[in-house]
XYZ file of C-alpha atoms in Angstrom:
704
model
C -28.018 -13.552 46.618
C -26.892 -10.647 44.698
C -27.523 -10.824 40.830
C -25.155 -9.880 38.421
C -24.859 -12.902 35.798
C -26.254 -11.942 32.850
C -26.595 -8.049 33.468
C -25.385 -5.624 30.552
C -22.103 -4.435 32.758
C -19.914 -2.528 30.972
C -16.220 -3.746 30.981
C -14.389 -3.409 34.081
C -10.855 -2.509 32.088
C -12.814 -0.184 29.401
C -11.614 2.927 31.386
C -7.781 1.799 31.252
C -8.207 0.885 27.480
C -9.696 4.195 26.363
C -7.176 6.392 28.551
C -4.045 4.641 27.265
C -3.204 3.385 30.846
C -3.615 -0.406 29.662
C -0.208 -1.623 28.596
C 0.014 -3.737 25.940
C 3.133 -5.939 24.954
C 5.018 -3.377 22.857
C 4.505 -0.606 25.260
C 6.424 -1.925 28.350
C 9.212 0.415 28.330
C 12.205 -1.598 29.797
C 15.281 0.514 30.647
C 17.960 0.167 28.331
C 15.588 -1.549 25.813
C 17.226 -2.464 22.661
C 15.079 -2.977 19.432
C 14.832 -5.842 17.320
C 13.835 -5.906 13.114
C 13.503 -8.751 11.326
C 14.846 -10.041 7.932
C 13.126 -12.160 6.012
C 13.594 -14.930 3.233
C 12.887 -13.960 -0.146
C 12.687 -17.183 -1.946
C 10.252 -20.054 -0.909
C 12.442 -23.289 -0.964
C 16.603 -23.531 -0.720
C 19.102 -22.878 1.373
C 20.941 -19.787 2.412
C 24.060 -19.554 0.607
C 25.489 -16.270 2.382
C 24.736 -13.330 4.530
C 26.796 -10.329 4.154
C 25.836 -8.314 7.409
C 28.836 -6.194 7.052
C 27.155 -3.163 6.206
C 24.726 -3.564 8.655
C 27.116 -3.649 11.160
C 28.514 -0.323 10.593
C 25.110 1.147 10.076
C 24.511 3.995 13.162
C 23.614 2.263 16.719
C 23.326 -1.339 15.221
C 24.388 -3.384 18.058
C 24.204 -6.890 16.548
C 23.188 -9.127 13.818
C 21.871 -12.680 14.160
C 21.699 -15.333 12.382
C 22.152 -19.349 11.939
C 25.435 -18.176 11.183
C 26.437 -17.170 14.901
C 22.873 -17.679 16.948
C 22.858 -20.092 19.581
C 21.698 -23.821 19.162
C 18.545 -24.207 20.988
C 17.067 -27.265 22.288
C 14.215 -29.027 19.887
C 10.747 -29.139 22.142
C 8.630 -31.997 21.724
C 6.416 -31.643 18.886
C 3.560 -29.604 19.144
C 5.224 -27.344 22.059
C 5.422 -24.301 19.576
C 1.889 -25.195 18.186
C 1.080 -24.665 14.670
C 4.648 -23.713 13.666
C 7.616 -26.163 14.902
C 10.053 -24.417 12.863
C 13.157 -23.056 15.264
C 13.959 -20.081 14.145
C 18.005 -19.642 12.966
C 18.202 -23.256 13.432
C 19.886 -23.769 9.955
C 20.053 -22.175 6.890
C 17.057 -24.332 5.146
C 14.302 -21.599 3.558
C 10.836 -23.210 3.752
C 8.723 -20.509 2.669
C 8.582 -16.838 1.638
C 8.810 -14.366 4.780
C 10.686 -17.143 7.204
C 12.470 -15.067 9.816
C 16.140 -16.086 8.863
C 17.934 -12.934 11.065
C 17.618 -10.300 13.135
C 18.664 -6.644 13.732
C 19.232 -5.290 17.052
C 19.975 -1.730 17.918
C 19.463 1.225 20.298
C 16.404 2.443 18.451
C 13.668 0.920 15.975
C 14.773 3.435 13.183
C 18.387 2.112 13.610
C 17.109 -1.313 13.730
C 15.288 -1.014 10.389
C 17.953 0.341 8.765
C 19.989 -1.911 9.424
C 17.743 -4.753 8.710
C 17.288 -3.476 4.828
C 21.358 -3.465 4.674
C 21.258 -7.029 5.197
C 22.249 -9.138 2.087
C 21.261 -12.526 1.659
C 22.398 -14.861 -1.456
C 20.555 -18.236 -1.626
C 20.545 -21.788 -3.452
C 17.360 -21.853 -4.726
C 15.265 -25.193 -5.373
C 11.834 -25.840 -6.934
C 8.925 -25.064 -5.027
C 5.834 -26.495 -4.036
C 3.394 -23.147 -4.114
C 0.079 -24.074 -6.228
C -2.094 -26.243 -4.434
C -3.741 -27.908 -7.361
C -0.387 -28.874 -8.994
C 0.150 -31.242 -5.867
C -3.439 -32.567 -5.157
C -2.475 -36.107 -5.813
C -0.324 -35.776 -2.745
C -3.061 -34.960 0.086
C -2.784 -36.970 3.397
C -4.796 -36.903 5.835
C -2.284 -35.900 8.880
C -4.973 -34.835 10.939
C -6.424 -38.640 11.036
C -9.747 -36.683 9.854
C -11.692 -39.790 8.116
C -15.023 -40.529 9.810
C -17.787 -42.977 8.007
C -20.710 -44.626 8.824
C -23.231 -46.527 6.696
C -22.229 -46.789 2.898
C -22.067 -43.258 1.554
C -20.826 -43.989 -1.637
C -24.024 -46.543 -2.454
C -26.332 -44.360 -0.802
C -25.164 -41.638 -2.770
C -25.277 -43.256 -6.135
C -28.854 -44.596 -5.989
C -30.246 -41.185 -4.397
C -33.111 -39.637 -6.113
C -31.969 -36.693 -6.135
C -28.243 -35.116 -5.982
C -26.008 -32.408 -5.238
C -22.563 -32.953 -6.057
C -20.504 -29.815 -6.173
C -17.267 -28.110 -5.022
C -16.714 -25.262 -3.021
C -13.557 -23.226 -1.930
C -12.409 -20.547 0.181
C -8.970 -18.621 0.275
C -5.952 -17.430 2.156
C -7.260 -15.279 4.793
C -5.150 -13.441 7.375
C -5.981 -12.473 10.656
C -4.742 -9.169 10.920
C -5.185 -8.125 14.402
C -5.511 -4.888 15.576
C -2.475 -5.075 17.864
C 0.422 -6.627 15.727
C 2.022 -9.543 17.499
C 4.751 -7.958 19.534
C 7.527 -8.891 22.684
C 9.723 -7.473 24.805
C 12.072 -9.874 26.077
C 14.513 -9.367 29.178
C 16.697 -11.626 30.643
C 18.360 -12.018 34.385
C 20.792 -14.507 34.655
C 18.977 -17.841 33.610
C 15.218 -16.260 34.231
C 13.690 -15.159 31.260
C 10.645 -12.517 31.702
C 8.428 -11.831 28.206
C 5.608 -9.306 27.441
C 3.981 -10.913 24.820
C 1.090 -10.535 22.632
C -0.118 -14.149 23.349
C -3.563 -16.130 23.905
C -1.412 -18.869 25.386
C 0.842 -17.577 28.259
C 1.452 -20.595 29.528
C 2.217 -22.505 26.329
C 4.665 -19.609 25.691
C 6.434 -20.298 29.163
C 6.533 -24.041 28.465
C 8.126 -23.397 25.029
C 10.710 -21.046 26.015
C 11.614 -23.458 28.936
C 12.143 -26.141 26.824
C 14.154 -24.388 24.024
C 16.403 -22.728 26.078
C 16.811 -25.700 28.707
C 15.809 -23.636 32.179
C 13.122 -24.534 34.175
C 9.716 -23.784 33.647
C 9.750 -21.765 36.812
C 12.480 -19.359 35.208
C 10.348 -18.200 32.610
C 7.701 -15.230 33.511
C 5.286 -14.556 30.961
C 2.878 -11.730 31.022
C 0.189 -10.550 28.388
C -2.712 -8.640 30.491
C -4.002 -6.777 27.238
C -4.024 -8.315 23.606
C -5.343 -6.186 20.972
C -7.368 -8.964 19.199
C -5.848 -12.077 18.179
C -8.902 -14.154 16.371
C -6.385 -17.312 16.829
C -3.083 -15.988 15.809
C -1.543 -15.681 18.965
C -2.134 -19.147 20.437
C 1.456 -20.625 19.144
C 4.736 -19.420 19.759
C 5.998 -17.967 16.761
C 9.435 -17.477 15.567
C 9.417 -13.478 16.673
C 9.063 -14.702 20.028
C 12.169 -16.904 20.322
C 13.856 -14.372 17.914
C 13.099 -11.705 20.747
C 14.413 -13.941 23.539
C 17.450 -14.973 21.610
C 18.532 -11.476 21.064
C 17.870 -10.306 24.696
C 20.332 -13.096 25.778
C 22.868 -12.490 23.191
C 23.175 -8.279 23.576
C 22.656 -8.428 27.577
C 19.850 -6.155 27.605
C 16.277 -6.035 27.056
C 14.882 -6.353 23.282
C 11.639 -5.414 22.140
C 10.661 -6.705 18.974
C 7.166 -5.733 16.687
C 5.884 -7.828 13.479
C 5.209 -4.947 10.831
C 1.703 -5.381 9.461
C 3.639 -6.736 5.864
C 5.659 -9.158 8.223
C 2.089 -10.195 9.833
C 0.898 -11.919 6.337
C 4.264 -14.154 6.391
C 5.058 -16.081 9.358
C 2.191 -15.420 12.241
C -0.501 -17.533 10.889
C -3.467 -17.680 8.526
C -6.197 -19.481 7.508
C -5.369 -21.886 4.516
C -6.851 -22.168 1.132
C -9.835 -24.728 0.946
C -11.125 -27.010 -1.263
C -14.188 -28.966 -0.539
C -16.640 -31.525 -2.481
C -19.938 -31.784 -0.669
C -22.181 -34.641 -2.252
C -25.835 -34.777 -0.898
C -28.188 -37.431 -1.810
C -31.708 -36.856 -0.845
C -35.493 -38.328 -1.476
C -37.769 -36.336 -2.620
C -39.137 -35.201 0.481
C -35.813 -33.520 1.439
C -34.591 -36.241 3.400
C -31.070 -36.956 3.069
C -29.710 -40.385 2.637
C -26.045 -39.632 2.277
C -23.631 -37.118 2.803
C -20.046 -36.895 1.482
C -17.744 -34.018 2.498
C -13.987 -34.233 1.354
C -11.502 -31.818 0.011
C -8.205 -30.677 1.008
C -6.150 -27.813 2.406
C -2.525 -25.789 2.659
C -0.364 -27.261 4.931
C 3.705 -27.036 5.275
C 6.342 -29.210 6.620
C 7.317 -27.277 9.758
C 3.528 -27.519 10.805
C 1.236 -30.067 11.815
C -1.678 -27.904 11.677
C -4.512 -29.232 9.630
C -7.737 -27.082 8.922
C -10.731 -29.739 9.923
C -13.537 -28.520 7.598
C -15.509 -31.345 8.138
C -15.947 -30.822 11.560
C -19.108 -29.378 11.510
C -20.696 -31.958 9.112
C -20.475 -34.388 11.997
C -22.608 -32.282 14.422
C -25.101 -30.621 11.836
C -27.666 -32.763 9.739
C -29.019 -36.465 10.686
C -27.975 -38.940 8.096
C -27.062 -42.588 8.368
C -24.609 -42.420 5.447
C -21.822 -40.212 5.921
C -18.478 -40.224 4.816
C -15.992 -37.023 5.777
C -12.245 -36.570 5.284
C -10.067 -33.723 5.248
C -6.352 -34.418 3.782
C -3.817 -31.751 3.691
C -1.489 -30.834 0.972
C 2.227 -29.532 1.860
C 3.426 -26.702 0.205
C 6.142 -24.094 0.458
C 4.098 -21.598 2.374
C 3.916 -20.174 5.375
C 2.501 -22.007 8.379
C -1.346 -22.176 8.823
C -3.151 -21.725 12.286
C -6.301 -21.246 13.842
C -8.537 -18.568 12.906
C -11.900 -17.882 14.130
C -13.773 -20.498 13.905
C -11.215 -23.116 12.157
C -12.871 -26.113 10.345
C -16.237 -25.078 11.191
C -16.107 -21.623 9.499
C -15.051 -22.924 5.850
C -16.811 -26.199 6.264
C -20.131 -24.201 6.813
C -19.548 -22.492 3.995
C -19.969 -25.564 1.675
C -22.166 -27.860 3.719
C -24.619 -24.541 4.018
C -24.383 -23.651 0.491
C -24.994 -27.549 -0.918
C -28.231 -27.538 1.310
C -29.450 -24.304 -0.248
C -28.558 -26.028 -3.660
C -30.716 -29.108 -2.455
C -33.656 -27.132 -1.622
C -34.441 -25.598 -5.121
C -33.685 -28.941 -6.004
C -36.729 -30.432 -4.200
C -38.322 -27.191 -4.499
C -38.451 -27.013 -0.501
C -38.118 -23.889 1.656
C -34.340 -23.974 3.107
C -35.597 -23.818 6.683
C -37.917 -26.167 6.046
C -35.441 -28.487 4.607
C -32.893 -28.348 7.768
C -36.146 -29.116 10.050
C -36.583 -32.209 7.944
C -32.988 -33.323 8.746
C -33.047 -32.053 12.361
C -30.272 -33.787 14.454
C -32.082 -35.002 17.428
C -28.609 -36.776 18.664
C -24.973 -36.133 17.765
C -24.572 -37.807 14.353
C -20.908 -38.621 15.305
C -21.187 -40.204 18.026
C -25.073 -41.062 18.725
C -24.517 -39.074 22.006
C -27.695 -36.799 23.448
C -27.288 -33.241 23.105
C -26.663 -31.782 26.362
C -29.414 -28.727 24.944
C -30.175 -27.763 21.776
C -32.018 -24.798 20.726
C -31.759 -24.747 16.907
C -35.379 -25.043 16.030
C -35.993 -22.047 18.430
C -33.101 -20.033 16.537
C -34.809 -20.576 13.409
C -38.256 -19.825 14.481
C -37.289 -16.323 16.109
C -34.643 -15.229 13.873
C -37.036 -15.913 10.870
C -39.855 -14.412 12.363
C -38.149 -11.164 13.166
C -36.550 -11.157 9.640
C -40.055 -11.716 7.921
C -39.178 -15.157 6.083
C -42.415 -16.397 5.827
C -42.957 -13.251 2.862
C -40.123 -14.707 0.811
C -40.848 -15.275 -2.714
C -38.734 -18.372 -3.721
C -37.788 -17.779 -6.838
C -34.644 -16.451 -7.950
C -34.368 -12.860 -9.108
C -38.326 -12.672 -7.974
C -37.508 -9.591 -5.515
C -36.856 -6.218 -6.585
C -36.555 -2.904 -5.210
C -36.104 0.012 -7.910
C -32.888 -1.175 -9.963
C -31.677 -3.443 -7.123
C -32.402 -7.256 -7.180
C -33.193 -8.376 -3.577
C -32.255 -11.762 -2.146
C -32.908 -13.689 0.913
C -30.858 -16.143 2.363
C -30.240 -18.226 5.420
C -27.723 -20.637 7.180
C -27.351 -22.492 10.374
C -24.682 -22.151 12.607
C -22.926 -24.618 15.187
C -19.690 -24.649 17.374
C -18.818 -27.208 19.774
C -18.764 -26.208 23.362
C -15.139 -27.203 24.795
C -13.633 -27.116 28.443
C -10.219 -27.460 29.616
C -8.719 -27.758 33.258
C -8.151 -24.667 34.696
C -6.989 -23.297 38.319
C -7.774 -20.616 40.089
C -7.404 -18.893 43.387
C -9.704 -16.213 45.593
C -8.563 -14.490 48.661
C -11.050 -12.290 50.637
C -9.791 -9.484 52.758
C -11.377 -8.572 56.128
C -13.031 -5.429 54.453
C -15.178 -7.699 52.210
C -13.487 -7.315 49.265
C -11.945 -10.378 46.896
C -8.848 -10.904 44.698
C -9.816 -13.498 42.053
C -6.839 -15.145 40.182
C -6.321 -17.096 37.072
C -3.797 -16.845 34.369
C -5.923 -16.358 31.256
C -6.049 -13.874 28.624
C -7.945 -10.676 27.718
C -8.349 -10.116 23.784
C -11.210 -7.793 23.948
C -13.862 -10.926 24.553
C -14.806 -9.414 28.366
C -13.440 -11.932 30.446
C -12.550 -10.143 33.243
C -15.620 -8.269 33.105
C -17.682 -11.696 33.493
C -15.465 -13.243 35.606
C -16.049 -10.623 38.158
C -19.798 -10.968 37.558
C -19.574 -14.393 38.253
C -17.433 -14.783 41.248
C -19.551 -11.826 42.956
C -23.206 -13.530 42.135
C -21.432 -16.845 43.634
C -20.389 -14.915 46.843
C -23.165 -12.882 47.394
C -21.441 -9.629 46.734
C -21.417 -6.552 44.794
C -19.310 -6.848 41.503
C -17.316 -3.568 42.426
C -15.904 -5.490 45.174
C -14.449 -8.268 43.240
C -10.967 -7.638 41.291
C -10.122 -9.858 38.527
C -6.228 -10.872 37.770
C -5.065 -12.362 34.936
C -2.916 -12.635 31.879
C 0.248 -13.197 34.025
C 2.228 -17.048 34.167
C 2.669 -16.212 38.135
C -0.977 -16.871 38.478
C -3.056 -20.205 38.691
C -2.524 -22.096 35.623
C -5.250 -21.638 32.652
C -5.795 -23.001 28.927
C -5.082 -21.300 25.754
C -8.009 -18.917 25.283
C -9.195 -20.219 22.097
C -11.879 -22.915 21.010
C -14.542 -20.495 22.625
C -13.855 -22.492 26.082
C -12.443 -19.265 28.224
C -16.109 -18.771 30.060
C -16.596 -22.456 30.276
C -13.210 -23.311 31.463
C -11.933 -20.460 33.663
C -15.585 -19.625 34.796
C -16.207 -22.904 36.168
C -13.077 -22.546 37.854
C -13.981 -19.021 39.375
C -17.706 -20.433 40.120
C -15.466 -23.213 42.255
C -13.306 -21.342 43.836
C -15.541 -18.712 44.529
C -17.801 -21.651 46.361
C -15.126 -23.038 48.202
C -14.000 -19.739 49.806
C -17.728 -19.380 50.729
C -17.310 -22.550 52.376
C -13.928 -22.009 54.230
C -15.346 -18.675 55.611
C -18.591 -20.345 57.045
C -16.340 -23.071 58.389
C -14.406 -20.662 60.553
C -17.795 -19.222 62.089
C -19.652 -22.838 61.709
C -22.411 -22.114 59.559
C -23.987 -22.528 56.567
C -22.551 -21.300 53.579
C -25.783 -20.393 52.358
C -26.760 -18.464 55.464
C -23.756 -15.809 54.537
C -24.566 -12.643 53.306
C -22.869 -9.838 51.624
C -22.249 -8.475 55.338
C -21.397 -11.759 56.703
C -17.972 -11.653 55.320
C -16.861 -8.761 57.460
C -17.829 -9.481 59.989
C -17.193 -13.274 60.591
C -13.182 -12.701 59.486
C -13.391 -9.631 62.106
C -14.866 -11.929 64.597
C -11.603 -14.366 64.177
C -9.265 -11.746 63.461
C -8.169 -12.950 60.262
C -7.050 -10.171 57.732
C -7.749 -12.334 54.617
C -8.829 -16.386 53.783
C -7.952 -17.310 50.879
C -9.015 -20.637 48.334
C -7.471 -22.625 45.605
C -9.369 -24.961 43.106
C -7.810 -26.997 40.278
C -10.963 -27.644 37.995
C -11.500 -30.295 35.630
C -13.864 -31.722 33.022
C -14.741 -35.236 33.397
C -13.190 -37.767 31.412
C -15.890 -39.181 29.849
C -18.645 -36.856 28.442
C -22.234 -38.374 28.542
C -23.423 -35.569 26.536
C -22.704 -33.833 23.340
C -22.316 -30.037 23.469
C -22.792 -27.723 20.773
C -23.933 -24.021 20.665
C -26.165 -23.041 17.818
C -27.309 -20.378 15.671
C -29.385 -19.342 12.571
C -28.641 -16.496 10.206
C -30.897 -14.557 7.986
C -29.694 -12.305 5.216
C -31.007 -9.314 3.139
C -28.488 -8.531 0.088
C -29.394 -6.169 -2.694
C -27.659 -6.021 -5.725
C -27.666 -3.332 -8.805
C -28.911 -5.640 -11.726
C -26.114 -3.562 -14.160
C -23.108 -3.323 -11.977
C -23.309 -6.326 -9.462
C -21.954 -4.960 -6.002
C -23.377 -6.839 -3.243
C -24.709 -4.898 -0.205
C -25.857 -6.493 2.780
C -28.786 -4.796 3.801
C -29.711 -6.366 6.996
C -28.622 -9.611 9.077
C -30.984 -10.934 11.866
C -29.354 -13.735 13.748
C -30.071 -16.056 16.645
C -28.059 -18.215 18.962
C -28.607 -20.273 21.967
C -25.063 -20.395 23.898
C -26.256 -21.622 26.905
C -26.344 -19.499 29.749
C -24.995 -15.934 29.194
C -23.016 -14.267 31.572
C -22.872 -10.376 30.225
C -25.520 -9.721 27.336
C -23.610 -6.897 26.336
C -20.525 -8.205 25.878
C -22.120 -11.596 24.247
C -23.969 -9.444 21.705
C -20.326 -7.527 21.278
C -18.769 -10.990 20.764
C -21.826 -12.115 18.193
C -21.595 -8.866 16.353
C -17.674 -9.403 15.801
C -18.142 -12.985 14.434
C -20.826 -11.669 11.939
C -19.074 -8.894 10.522
C -15.707 -10.993 9.894
C -18.146 -13.514 8.606
C -19.597 -10.730 6.470
C -16.143 -9.911 5.502
C -15.478 -13.716 4.203
C -18.042 -13.742 2.029
C -17.672 -10.268 0.357
C -13.984 -8.877 1.045
C -11.345 -11.021 2.673
C -8.845 -13.028 0.240
C -4.909 -13.130 0.678
C -3.514 -13.047 -3.161
C -1.085 -15.781 -3.864
C 1.475 -15.433 -6.614
C 1.813 -18.913 -7.282
C 5.118 -18.457 -9.258
C 7.282 -16.780 -6.329
C 5.126 -18.021 -3.608
C 4.567 -14.638 -1.889
C 1.254 -13.093 -1.179
C 0.785 -9.586 -3.227
C -1.776 -7.803 -1.351
C 0.050 -7.333 2.085
C -1.528 -4.219 3.392
C -5.012 -2.521 4.642
C -4.976 -0.930 1.177
C -5.569 -4.286 -0.982
C -6.694 -6.649 1.966
C -9.981 -5.700 2.339
C -12.035 -6.268 5.335
C -15.429 -4.696 6.332
C -15.655 -1.074 7.412
C -18.491 0.844 8.751
C -19.963 1.060 5.282
C -20.316 -1.893 4.521
C -22.105 -3.114 7.999
C -25.840 -2.065 7.889
C -28.590 -3.069 10.451
C -27.235 -6.260 12.332
C -30.053 -7.576 14.791
C -28.832 -10.210 17.557
C -31.500 -12.267 19.502
C -30.488 -14.084 22.220
C -32.577 -17.515 22.874
C -32.694 -18.888 26.153
C -31.271 -21.717 26.532
C -30.928 -24.074 30.206
C -27.918 -26.520 30.161
C -27.514 -28.644 33.313
C -25.075 -31.135 31.702
C -22.342 -28.980 29.455
C -20.803 -27.944 32.875
C -21.516 -26.535 36.079
C -22.424 -22.820 35.225
C -24.179 -24.212 31.836
C -21.805 -22.001 29.541
C -21.359 -23.227 26.112
C -19.030 -20.379 24.661
C -20.394 -17.978 22.096
C -16.537 -16.573 20.855
C -16.663 -18.274 17.616
C -20.408 -19.164 16.256
C -21.167 -15.693 15.250
C -19.336 -16.039 12.513
C -19.987 -19.440 11.375
C -22.851 -19.449 8.579
C -22.588 -16.274 7.574
C -20.595 -16.554 4.655
C -23.296 -19.171 3.188
C -26.562 -17.113 4.098
C -24.855 -14.464 2.069
C -24.082 -16.712 -0.435
C -27.361 -18.106 -0.815
C -29.267 -14.579 -0.708
C -26.781 -13.881 -3.592
C -28.173 -16.580 -5.458
C -31.806 -15.737 -4.523
C -31.282 -12.273 -5.638
C -29.249 -13.032 -8.877
C -29.864 -16.798 -9.483
C -25.908 -17.023 -10.059
C -24.399 -19.623 -7.419
C -20.842 -18.395 -6.314
C -18.814 -21.492 -4.903
C -15.607 -19.498 -4.381
C -15.549 -16.880 -1.755
C -15.002 -14.018 -1.891
C -18.479 -13.013 -3.978
C -16.500 -10.440 -5.864
C -18.167 -8.699 -8.999
C -16.379 -10.430 -11.975
C -17.976 -13.684 -10.143
C -21.377 -12.186 -11.034
C -20.864 -10.564 -14.668
């Protein structure tokens, strides 16, 4: 067998990306293509009174103006088909939020389309809008049926010798992937082709088939290269439907790219959360009660709920627990999954509260976590498929030098800087979904492995090539991995850190099936086949190619609980007079099962940690609570980390064998990197300053 798994190989698609050969959704230049520009609502609630498109239609190059007044009626798909946004554009004149897509101008050039959209005049019948979550907090409902309870948390908390009872808040955040959402739509009779920026092409195929009442096979979706998504490209957002409607109406392909400003309205966001965490403990730090509850923003055209209590059910051993995360429906755009949804904001609250408890019982924060270490899953009592969180604490803490920490706040200084050390745990569930794959070997010994999955920067094509190569016992250079096309075998959405486990298992199984099929041709044991055997066997039997296909499914009942784990140790420096927080170094250790490629794994962890730094110190979408609009809808005012913000980050890959989670022992690592970074930084800030910030981001004014 030729070893390939785990090697830090370069990305197989890297050259295409850096040379510009890789085509993204908006770069497919079809013949006679027209361009769409969106018109967005300027009110948060009400109905459209009138649309005056006279000037727009007379504008140079404008082909059509489409709105609810003249758009074809589409079928209503099954609930959840569009994922986090069940609003069908142009269905009627009702307005649910500022930025709702209410019309599209189609023109011969992008510039003409934009100018035409500027000329569309809309008047409204405005109604009172629900904007401020605090105003409607009493109307929160548990839409996701998230409530969990064991023991008697209220009674146990009331009688606990040590109590922490605090409220933590996280703000609205937007994904802002480097590549804006875009789509090129083209019709040929009743066949629709979409070049979409998507992490869920089969979901898009299914949705469009239902909307336009055509067979699913008539919808062809391609999305080979995606310039980042972070969860925002998992749903079928209105612009995709609008482009398809426009293309059919004008009888020519239509390209529609959402502008950076428009991305803040109607393409998903991480909702604001308010979380109460109540910890009851004995003086030795042992938890006797844990209550985690609160609320987050939702709306009436989406069924999404931010499950911020999920990590609470998986991280610490406690006999009495209550958790629930209701939502408040507001006249704001639909929230959606954003890297580590639920776990990311939820762990900020839990890990901040644990740090507060550590100070209350005068115990080292790492030791407190070890005292409450969960040897089985706290929610269901299942044994872990594997768990190496203790090793994460040990290895990251040792590398960081945690033993030299003076626990007293404001006790560590360097010149005029206050120095703070903080830490936090990380966890994320290991998911797997049904996936199909095909593998075809040609007589020259080269293999094409096909699966309709997605590549959003994770390195999917690279690690799948490595997995297929090692399973077949051939060099990686002989493997070509096809993806990003609904003409290929079906794959799930690339989200929830499930791609490596789901697609990887299918690739592993189809490679073994292909190997066995070729061995059966020659009547030999598959174990006896070497890299040179394939060409010899196919030539001997006059075969130009051999193909295998599998439909891989996880077991219906999982006997084990699967979670990835990690630990972050952070040092901050804060000027004692002007309290700007500078993250000096981060040491993080992760146990995510088998690592398929060390280089791409580190890249995923680095990206998550940097995004977590942004969550802690910078990222916040400001909401005008009177108008229902976001006010910092550009990169000048919506702050994200730059190179100057990121200093030293060290990643430790903790070896972890997992024979239970799936056949290849992979847990998924795309999201756990961000989980726990914000509380680790917040805890370090408290250690430096003695000021506890419970409302992200941590800005200067909160430390003054």
